Backbone as a ProteinNet text record, in pm:
[ID]
protein_1_A
[PRIMARY]
VKTMGFLGLFIGPVLMALLVAIWREWLREVELADELAPAAPAELEAAPPPQIEIVAEKKSQAG
[TERTIARY]
-10310.6	-10301.2	-10251.8	-10300.5	-10221.8	-10105.9	-10012.9	-9889.8	-9800	-9820.2	-9745.3	-9772.1	-9916.9	-9987	-9997.4	-10072.1	-10123	-9985	-9894.5	-9709.9	-9677.6	-9732.2	-9651.6	-9712.6	-9844.8	-9931	-9867.7	-9797.1	-9764.8	-9558.8	-9509.9	-9365.5	-9342.4	-9431.9	-9403.6	-9410.8	-9494.5	-9476.8	-9392.8	-9362.6	-9246.8	-9113.7	-9092.5	-8951.5	-8926.4	-9077.6	-9095.7	-9067.5	-9071.3	-9087.7	-8932.2	-8892.1	-8758.3	-8636.3	-8684.8	-8635.9	-8625.9	-8718.4	-8747.5	-8679.8	-8680.2	-8640.2	-8461.4	-8408.3	-8276.4	-8250.1	-8310.4	-8260.2	-8315.6	-8399.4	-8435.6	-8253.6	-8237.7	-8124.2	-8011.3	-8001.7	-7839.7	-7877	-8016.1	-8015	-7975.8	-8011.5	-7965.1	-7804.9	-7739	-7597.2	-7519.6	-7580.6	-7532.6	-7568.7	-7642.6	-7689.1	-7627.2	-7596.4	-7526.4	-7353.8	-7310.8	-7179.4	-7162.6	-7263.7	-7266.1	-7203.4	-7337.3	-7303.9	-7206.2	-7116.6	-6966.7	-6863.9	-6888.1	-6794	-6717.5	-6811	-6727.7	-6705.9	-6733	-6703.3	-6557	-6506	-6362.2	-6257.6	-6296.1	-6160.1	-6140.1	-6272.4	-6278.5	-6190.8	-6218.7	-6165.5	-6043.5	-5959.6	-5816.3	-5749.8	-5831.5	-5762.1	-5711.5	-5833.2	-5813	-5732.2	-5679.5	-5610	-5467.4	-5356.9	-5243.7	-5164.2	-5074.9	-5018.1	-4935.3	-4906.2	-4885.3	-4745.3	-4682	-4532.4	-4466.3	-4384.4	-4277.4	-4208.7	-4148.5	-4070.7	-3912.5	-3787	-3691.2	-3641.4	-3646.1	-3556.5	-3407.4	-3324.9	-3224.6	-3241.3	-3198.3	-3202.6	-3081.8	-3125.5	-3029.5	-2938.6	-2846.3	-2770	-2757.4	-2788	-2779.8	-2692.8	-2592.5	-2503.1	-2578	-2605.7	-2658.3	-2528.4	-2527	-2380.4	-2411.1
3443.1	3477.9	3621.6	3732.9	3820	3884.1	3802.2	3811.3	3736	3652	3600.4	3657.9	3654	3717.2	3604.2	3592.7	3435.5	3402.6	3479.3	3430.9	3340.8	3360.2	3283.1	3131.2	3162	3010.7	2918.6	2949	2871.9	2839.2	2936.8	2932.4	2855	2873.6	2790.6	2648.7	2548.4	2444.3	2381.3	2449.8	2428.4	2426.9	2504.1	2580.8	2395.7	2392.9	2244.8	2160.4	2126.1	1983.9	2027.4	2101.9	2084.9	2087	2100.9	2092	1945.1	1865.5	1731.4	1679.2	1702.5	1601.3	1612.7	1733	1737.8	1658.4	1673.9	1557.9	1425.4	1403.6	1261	1202.3	1323	1276	1200.4	1319.1	1320.1	1239.3	1155.7	1087.6	921.9	900.9	822	795.1	921.8	913.4	848.5	898.5	894.8	728.8	661.2	520.4	439.5	497.2	422.4	404.3	553.4	468.7	457.7	434.3	301.7	171	138	6.6	-24.5	65.8	56.3	51.4	151.9	135.3	3.6	-81	-247.1	-327.4	-305.8	-376.1	-372.8	-257.1	-230.3	-251.9	-236.4	-297	-486	-519.9	-696.4	-689.1	-609.9	-609	-601.2	-544	-495.9	-627	-675.6	-781.8	-890.9	-968.7	-1055.8	-1022.5	-924.2	-947.3	-920.7	-994.9	-950.3	-843.5	-793.8	-672	-697	-557.5	-556.2	-600.7	-656.2	-636.2	-564.8	-512.7	-427.8	-509	-491.9	-568	-422.2	-457.9	-431.8	-420.7	-361.6	-420.2	-312.6	-370.4	-288	-219.4	-129.8	0.6	-74.1	-66.9	-117.5	5	49.3	149.7	109	233.8	219	335.1	274.5	406.2	414	554.9	640.6	620.1	572.4	599.3	666.8
5397.5	5201.7	5247.1	5319.5	5384.3	5382.2	5453.7	5454.9	5394.9	5305.7	5189	5061.6	5028.9	4905.3	4804	4710.9	4612.4	4571.4	4564.8	4479.1	4600.4	4747.5	4816.8	4834.8	4800.7	4823.1	4682.4	4619	4478.8	4548.4	4580.9	4636.7	4724.3	4823.4	4948.6	4919.3	4838.7	4840.8	4798.8	4655.6	4566.4	4642.6	4698.7	4805	4885.2	4960.2	5056.2	4975.8	4860.4	4740.7	4773.6	4717.7	4675	4802.6	4916.7	5022	5064.4	5064.4	5076	4991.3	4851.5	4741.6	4774.9	4813.2	4871.6	4990	5021.7	5171.5	5203.2	5071.8	5070.7	4976.2	4898.9	4767	4898	4959.1	5087.4	5150.8	5199.4	5272	5207.1	5078.1	5019.9	4945.7	4960.7	4952.7	5068.2	5182.7	5305.8	5324.3	5321.6	5295.2	5214.3	5118.9	4983.2	5049.3	5086.9	5154	5284.4	5368.8	5441.2	5428	5337.3	5249.5	5209.6	5143.2	5116	5149.7	5291	5336.4	5422.1	5438.2	5528.8	5410.2	5303.4	5201.2	5172.4	5141.5	5107.1	5167.1	5309.2	5382.7	5367	5373.4	5309.9	5212.2	5091.7	4992.6	4987	5060.8	5018.6	5126.1	5203.6	5313.9	5216.7	5118.8	5082.1	4947.8	4953.6	4811.6	4886.2	4781.7	4832.2	4802.5	4874.5	4834.7	4694.5	4612.1	4496	4491.2	4401.7	4400.8	4273.8	4333.5	4285.9	4215.7	4051.9	3986.1	3938.3	3988.8	3930.1	3869	3723.5	3596.8	3599.9	3576.5	3564.2	3366.4	3395.5	3270.2	3178.1	3062.6	2958.8	2839.6	2851.2	2828.5	2657.9	2529.1	2458.3	2388.9	2286.2	2274.4	2108.9	2087.8	1980	1857.7	1749.7	1671.4	1567.6
[MASK]
+++++++++++++++++++++++++++++++++++++++++++++++++++++++++++++++

């Protein structure tokens, strides 16, 4: 209590809880990204490549 004071007794646990919450959220995002990463190439391989259609331009005369 002498080094941090009474304010430190309240700020310390709040700061620690905040850091733990940020850490857990970061880990959850990493796990979700790992689950989605293997699924993406399989979806790309299953779908046929997009077809590009070439259309001739129609010339119009303004009169």
